[in-house]
Amino acid sequence: MGKVWSENGKGRRMRRIIDNDYLTLLFRVIIGVTFIYASFYKILEPSVFAKGIWFYHILPGDLINLLAIFLPWAELICGIALIVGWQYRGAVILINLMMIMFMVALSIAIYKGISIDCGCFKASKATENSAMDALIRDFGVIAMTVVLYFSKSKKLMFDK
């Protein structure tokens, strides 16, 4: 009864999975590449991205433009930092904060009944399920980043 979670058999097995070097590296690459890829069109076409943010009808115009300029660079830097393992914990925290922000925006759009593409990648024709699909995908990313946050793996990291 007095045993700590990580001291029992299930806890040790879970800790081995979370700390697995290859799983951690795989999650770092998947999330990092996704964020780098998502940032490119936004960096190249900030006005198109700003228009995509506007369609959510959440932020005032001044914040939309600021976000359209700042967010893609944050995605790019965090994606690179995650892959190379530079400022790793900070990158994971920032990615989680961005994911929560994305999920809140998507949830508001779904609640309002706005048929919208998430704006995550190159703008595409919106479909009725695209916001819900993106929200489900975001939960998967959050699950991977939680594993990354708690992992003690330092395999192929710049900062050890």
PDB file of C-alpha atoms in Angstrom:
ATOM      1  CA  MET A   1       0.000   0.000   0.000  1.00  0.00           C
ATOM      2  CA  GLY A   2       2.879   2.362   0.709  1.00  0.00           C
ATOM      3  CA  LYS A   3       4.600   1.633  -2.598  1.00  0.00           C
ATOM      4  CA  VAL A   4       5.169   4.478  -4.989  1.00  0.00           C
ATOM      5  CA  TRP A   5       3.792   4.015  -8.530  1.00  0.00           C
ATOM      6  CA  SER A   6       7.263   3.796 -10.089  1.00  0.00           C
ATOM      7  CA  GLU A   7       8.376   1.117  -7.611  1.00  0.00           C
ATOM      8  CA  ASN A   8       5.742  -1.493  -8.511  1.00  0.00           C
ATOM      9  CA  GLY A   9       5.923  -3.802 -11.545  1.00  0.00           C
ATOM     10  CA  LYS A  10       3.483  -1.846 -13.708  1.00  0.00           C
ATOM     11  CA  GLY A  11       5.276   1.392 -12.899  1.00  0.00           C
ATOM     12  CA  ARG A  12       8.665  -0.041 -13.895  1.00  0.00           C
ATOM     13  CA  ARG A  13       7.246  -1.357 -17.183  1.00  0.00           C
ATOM     14  CA  MET A  14       5.633   2.015 -17.921  1.00  0.00           C
ATOM     15  CA  ARG A  15       8.873   3.829 -17.035  1.00  0.00           C
ATOM     16  CA  ARG A  16      10.809   1.569 -19.472  1.00  0.00           C
ATOM     17  CA  ILE A  17       8.328   2.412 -22.237  1.00  0.00           C
ATOM     18  CA  ILE A  18       8.419   6.158 -21.537  1.00  0.00           C
ATOM     19  CA  ASP A  19      12.222   6.195 -21.305  1.00  0.00           C
ATOM     20  CA  ASN A  20      12.719   4.052 -24.429  1.00  0.00           C
ATOM     21  CA  ASP A  21      15.339   5.849 -26.548  1.00  0.00           C
ATOM     22  CA  TYR A  22      13.826   4.803 -29.860  1.00  0.00           C
ATOM     23  CA  LEU A  23      10.236   5.668 -28.944  1.00  0.00           C
ATOM     24  CA  THR A  24      11.328   9.057 -27.627  1.00  0.00           C
ATOM     25  CA  LEU A  25      13.389   9.738 -30.750  1.00  0.00           C
ATOM     26  CA  LEU A  26      10.500   8.650 -32.983  1.00  0.00           C
ATOM     27  CA  PHE A  27       8.066  10.983 -31.194  1.00  0.00           C
ATOM     28  CA  ARG A  28      10.603  13.849 -31.340  1.00  0.00           C
ATOM     29  CA  VAL A  29      11.029  13.408 -35.096  1.00  0.00           C
ATOM     30  CA  ILE A  30       7.296  12.999 -35.826  1.00  0.00           C
ATOM     31  CA  ILE A  31       6.298  16.078 -33.846  1.00  0.00           C
ATOM     32  CA  GLY A  32       9.329  18.125 -34.864  1.00  0.00           C
ATOM     33  CA  VAL A  33       8.894  17.460 -38.574  1.00  0.00           C
ATOM     34  CA  THR A  34       5.165  18.158 -38.302  1.00  0.00           C
ATOM     35  CA  PHE A  35       5.783  21.536 -36.673  1.00  0.00           C
ATOM     36  CA  ILE A  36       8.538  22.450 -39.145  1.00  0.00           C
ATOM     37  CA  TYR A  37       6.332  21.468 -42.088  1.00  0.00           C
ATOM     38  CA  ALA A  38       3.367  23.376 -40.641  1.00  0.00           C
ATOM     39  CA  SER A  39       5.460  26.526 -40.260  1.00  0.00           C
ATOM     40  CA  PHE A  40       6.713  26.829 -43.851  1.00  0.00           C
ATOM     41  CA  TYR A  41       3.641  28.055 -45.715  1.00  0.00           C
ATOM     42  CA  LYS A  42       2.751  30.304 -42.787  1.00  0.00           C
ATOM     43  CA  ILE A  43       6.190  31.914 -42.894  1.00  0.00           C
ATOM     44  CA  LEU A  44       6.066  32.285 -46.679  1.00  0.00           C
ATOM     45  CA  GLU A  45       2.455  33.543 -46.794  1.00  0.00           C
ATOM     46  CA  PRO A  46       1.643  35.290 -43.500  1.00  0.00           C
ATOM     47  CA  SER A  47      -1.303  37.168 -45.010  1.00  0.00           C
ATOM     48  CA  VAL A  48      -2.972  33.900 -46.043  1.00  0.00           C
ATOM     49  CA  PHE A  49      -2.333  32.509 -42.565  1.00  0.00           C
ATOM     50  CA  ALA A  50      -3.737  35.688 -40.970  1.00  0.00           C
ATOM     51  CA  LYS A  51      -6.880  35.262 -43.058  1.00  0.00           C
ATOM     52  CA  GLY A  52      -7.142  31.666 -41.814  1.00  0.00           C
ATOM     53  CA  ILE A  53      -6.883  32.878 -38.208  1.00  0.00           C
ATOM     54  CA  TRP A  54      -9.549  35.516 -38.912  1.00  0.00           C
ATOM     55  CA  PHE A  55     -12.026  32.810 -40.026  1.00  0.00           C
ATOM     56  CA  TYR A  56     -12.075  31.497 -36.446  1.00  0.00           C
ATOM     57  CA  HIS A  57     -13.636  34.816 -35.296  1.00  0.00           C
ATOM     58  CA  ILE A  58     -11.870  34.685 -31.938  1.00  0.00           C
ATOM     59  CA  LEU A  59      -9.163  37.383 -31.957  1.00  0.00           C
ATOM     60  CA  PRO A  60      -9.204  41.104 -32.752  1.00  0.00           C
ATOM     61  CA  GLY A  61      -7.398  42.183 -35.943  1.00  0.00           C
ATOM     62  CA  ASP A  62      -4.227  43.501 -34.291  1.00  0.00           C
ATOM     63  CA  LEU A  63      -3.647  40.206 -32.501  1.00  0.00           C
ATOM     64  CA  ILE A  64      -4.368  38.226 -35.660  1.00  0.00           C
ATOM     65  CA  ASN A  65      -1.537  39.926 -37.536  1.00  0.00           C
ATOM     66  CA  LEU A  66       0.861  39.569 -34.606  1.00  0.00           C
ATOM     67  CA  LEU A  67       0.003  35.895 -34.216  1.00  0.00           C
ATOM     68  CA  ALA A  68       0.322  35.286 -37.967  1.00  0.00           C
ATOM     69  CA  ILE A  69       3.888  36.587 -37.839  1.00  0.00           C
ATOM     70  CA  PHE A  70       5.031  35.145 -34.492  1.00  0.00           C
ATOM     71  CA  LEU A  71       3.406  31.694 -34.382  1.00  0.00           C
ATOM     72  CA  PRO A  72       5.040  30.152 -37.497  1.00  0.00           C
ATOM     73  CA  TRP A  73       8.520  31.085 -36.272  1.00  0.00           C
ATOM     74  CA  ALA A  74       7.736  29.609 -32.844  1.00  0.00           C
ATOM     75  CA  GLU A  75       6.579  26.403 -34.571  1.00  0.00           C
ATOM     76  CA  LEU A  76       9.764  26.252 -36.667  1.00  0.00           C
ATOM     77  CA  ILE A  77      12.124  26.898 -33.756  1.00  0.00           C
ATOM     78  CA  CYS A  78      10.318  24.455 -31.443  1.00  0.00           C
ATOM     79  CA  GLY A  79      10.260  21.772 -34.150  1.00  0.00           C
ATOM     80  CA  ILE A  80      14.005  22.088 -34.756  1.00  0.00           C
ATOM     81  CA  ALA A  81      14.756  22.268 -31.015  1.00  0.00           C
ATOM     82  CA  LEU A  82      12.725  19.133 -30.386  1.00  0.00           C
ATOM     83  CA  ILE A  83      14.457  17.115 -33.105  1.00  0.00           C
ATOM     84  CA  VAL A  84      18.008  18.111 -32.172  1.00  0.00           C
ATOM     85  CA  GLY A  85      17.334  18.098 -28.433  1.00  0.00           C
ATOM     86  CA  TRP A  86      18.287  21.712 -27.831  1.00  0.00           C
ATOM     87  CA  GLN A  87      16.376  23.352 -24.955  1.00  0.00           C
ATOM     88  CA  TYR A  88      14.318  20.177 -25.091  1.00  0.00           C
ATOM     89  CA  ARG A  89      12.014  20.621 -22.091  1.00  0.00           C
ATOM     90  CA  GLY A  90      11.250  24.220 -23.051  1.00  0.00           C
ATOM     91  CA  ALA A  91      10.414  23.135 -26.602  1.00  0.00           C
ATOM     92  CA  VAL A  92       8.076  20.421 -25.300  1.00  0.00           C
ATOM     93  CA  ILE A  93       6.332  22.896 -22.985  1.00  0.00           C
ATOM     94  CA  LEU A  94       5.915  25.475 -25.770  1.00  0.00           C
ATOM     95  CA  ILE A  95       4.611  22.827 -28.167  1.00  0.00           C
ATOM     96  CA  ASN A  96       2.089  21.735 -25.539  1.00  0.00           C
ATOM     97  CA  LEU A  97       0.991  25.342 -24.995  1.00  0.00           C
ATOM     98  CA  MET A  98       0.563  25.803 -28.756  1.00  0.00           C
ATOM     99  CA  MET A  99      -1.374  22.544 -28.980  1.00  0.00           C
ATOM    100  CA  ILE A 100      -3.698  23.627 -26.174  1.00  0.00           C
ATOM    101  CA  MET A 101      -4.211  26.971 -27.937  1.00  0.00           C
ATOM    102  CA  PHE A 102      -4.977  25.150 -31.216  1.00  0.00           C
ATOM    103  CA  MET A 103      -7.369  22.774 -29.474  1.00  0.00           C
ATOM    104  CA  VAL A 104      -9.248  25.618 -27.767  1.00  0.00           C
ATOM    105  CA  ALA A 105      -9.597  27.462 -31.097  1.00  0.00           C
ATOM    106  CA  LEU A 106     -10.800  24.313 -32.855  1.00  0.00           C
ATOM    107  CA  SER A 107     -13.247  23.548 -30.049  1.00  0.00           C
ATOM    108  CA  ILE A 108     -14.689  27.063 -30.246  1.00  0.00           C
ATOM    109  CA  ALA A 109     -15.058  26.730 -34.036  1.00  0.00           C
ATOM    110  CA  ILE A 110     -16.811  23.371 -33.651  1.00  0.00           C
ATOM    111  CA  TYR A 111     -19.071  24.792 -30.924  1.00  0.00           C
ATOM    112  CA  LYS A 112     -19.973  27.792 -33.105  1.00  0.00           C
ATOM    113  CA  GLY A 113     -20.663  25.470 -36.028  1.00  0.00           C
ATOM    114  CA  ILE A 114     -17.995  27.062 -38.195  1.00  0.00           C
ATOM    115  CA  SER A 115     -16.981  24.753 -41.038  1.00  0.00           C
ATOM    116  CA  ILE A 116     -13.277  25.470 -41.187  1.00  0.00           C
ATOM    117  CA  ASP A 117     -10.000  23.859 -42.116  1.00  0.00           C
ATOM    118  CA  CYS A 118      -7.712  23.944 -39.095  1.00  0.00           C
ATOM    119  CA  GLY A 119      -5.109  26.087 -40.874  1.00  0.00           C
ATOM    120  CA  CYS A 120      -2.375  23.781 -39.611  1.00  0.00           C
ATOM    121  CA  PHE A 121      -0.834  23.190 -42.993  1.00  0.00           C
ATOM    122  CA  LYS A 122      -1.248  24.672 -46.465  1.00  0.00           C
ATOM    123  CA  ALA A 123      -4.759  26.042 -46.687  1.00  0.00           C
ATOM    124  CA  SER A 124      -7.137  23.608 -48.258  1.00  0.00           C
ATOM    125  CA  LYS A 125     -10.819  23.501 -48.947  1.00  0.00           C
ATOM    126  CA  ALA A 126     -12.711  23.263 -45.664  1.00  0.00           C
ATOM    127  CA  THR A 127     -14.861  20.264 -44.951  1.00  0.00           C
ATOM    128  CA  GLU A 128     -17.402  19.648 -42.250  1.00  0.00           C
ATOM    129  CA  ASN A 129     -15.159  17.209 -40.387  1.00  0.00           C
ATOM    130  CA  SER A 130     -11.804  18.926 -40.819  1.00  0.00           C
ATOM    131  CA  ALA A 131     -11.902  20.815 -37.494  1.00  0.00           C
ATOM    132  CA  MET A 132     -12.997  17.681 -35.637  1.00  0.00           C
ATOM    133  CA  ASP A 133     -10.342  15.585 -37.415  1.00  0.00           C
ATOM    134  CA  ALA A 134      -7.692  18.145 -36.469  1.00  0.00           C
ATOM    135  CA  LEU A 135      -8.890  18.138 -32.862  1.00  0.00           C
ATOM    136  CA  ILE A 136      -8.593  14.351 -32.672  1.00  0.00           C
ATOM    137  CA  ARG A 137      -5.129  14.531 -34.260  1.00  0.00           C
ATOM    138  CA  ASP A 138      -4.141  17.179 -31.710  1.00  0.00           C
ATOM    139  CA  PHE A 139      -5.041  14.835 -28.840  1.00  0.00           C
ATOM    140  CA  GLY A 140      -2.583  12.330 -30.334  1.00  0.00           C
ATOM    141  CA  VAL A 141       0.142  14.973 -30.459  1.00  0.00           C
ATOM    142  CA  ILE A 142      -0.570  15.932 -26.842  1.00  0.00           C
ATOM    143  CA  ALA A 143      -0.235  12.256 -25.822  1.00  0.00           C
ATOM    144  CA  MET A 144       3.179  12.058 -27.546  1.00  0.00           C
ATOM    145  CA  THR A 145       4.383  15.312 -25.988  1.00  0.00           C
ATOM    146  CA  VAL A 146       3.367  14.130 -22.522  1.00  0.00           C
ATOM    147  CA  VAL A 147       5.529  11.039 -23.063  1.00  0.00           C
ATOM    148  CA  LEU A 148       8.364  13.303 -24.266  1.00  0.00           C
ATOM    149  CA  TYR A 149       8.064  15.548 -21.230  1.00  0.00           C
ATOM    150  CA  PHE A 150       8.370  12.674 -18.767  1.00  0.00           C
ATOM    151  CA  SER A 151      10.950  10.673 -20.718  1.00  0.00           C
ATOM    152  CA  LYS A 152      14.459  10.575 -19.289  1.00  0.00           C
ATOM    153  CA  SER A 153      15.945   9.540 -22.629  1.00  0.00           C
ATOM    154  CA  LYS A 154      18.824  11.694 -23.866  1.00  0.00           C
ATOM    155  CA  LYS A 155      19.528   9.735 -27.066  1.00  0.00           C
ATOM    156  CA  LEU A 156      20.875  11.958 -29.863  1.00  0.00           C
ATOM    157  CA  MET A 157      20.226  15.197 -27.992  1.00  0.00           C
ATOM    158  CA  PHE A 158      22.317  18.327 -28.303  1.00  0.00           C
ATOM    159  CA  ASP A 159      21.708  19.227 -24.635  1.00  0.00           C
ATOM    160  CA  LYS A 160      22.566  16.280 -22.426  1.00  0.00           C
TER     161      LYS A 160
END
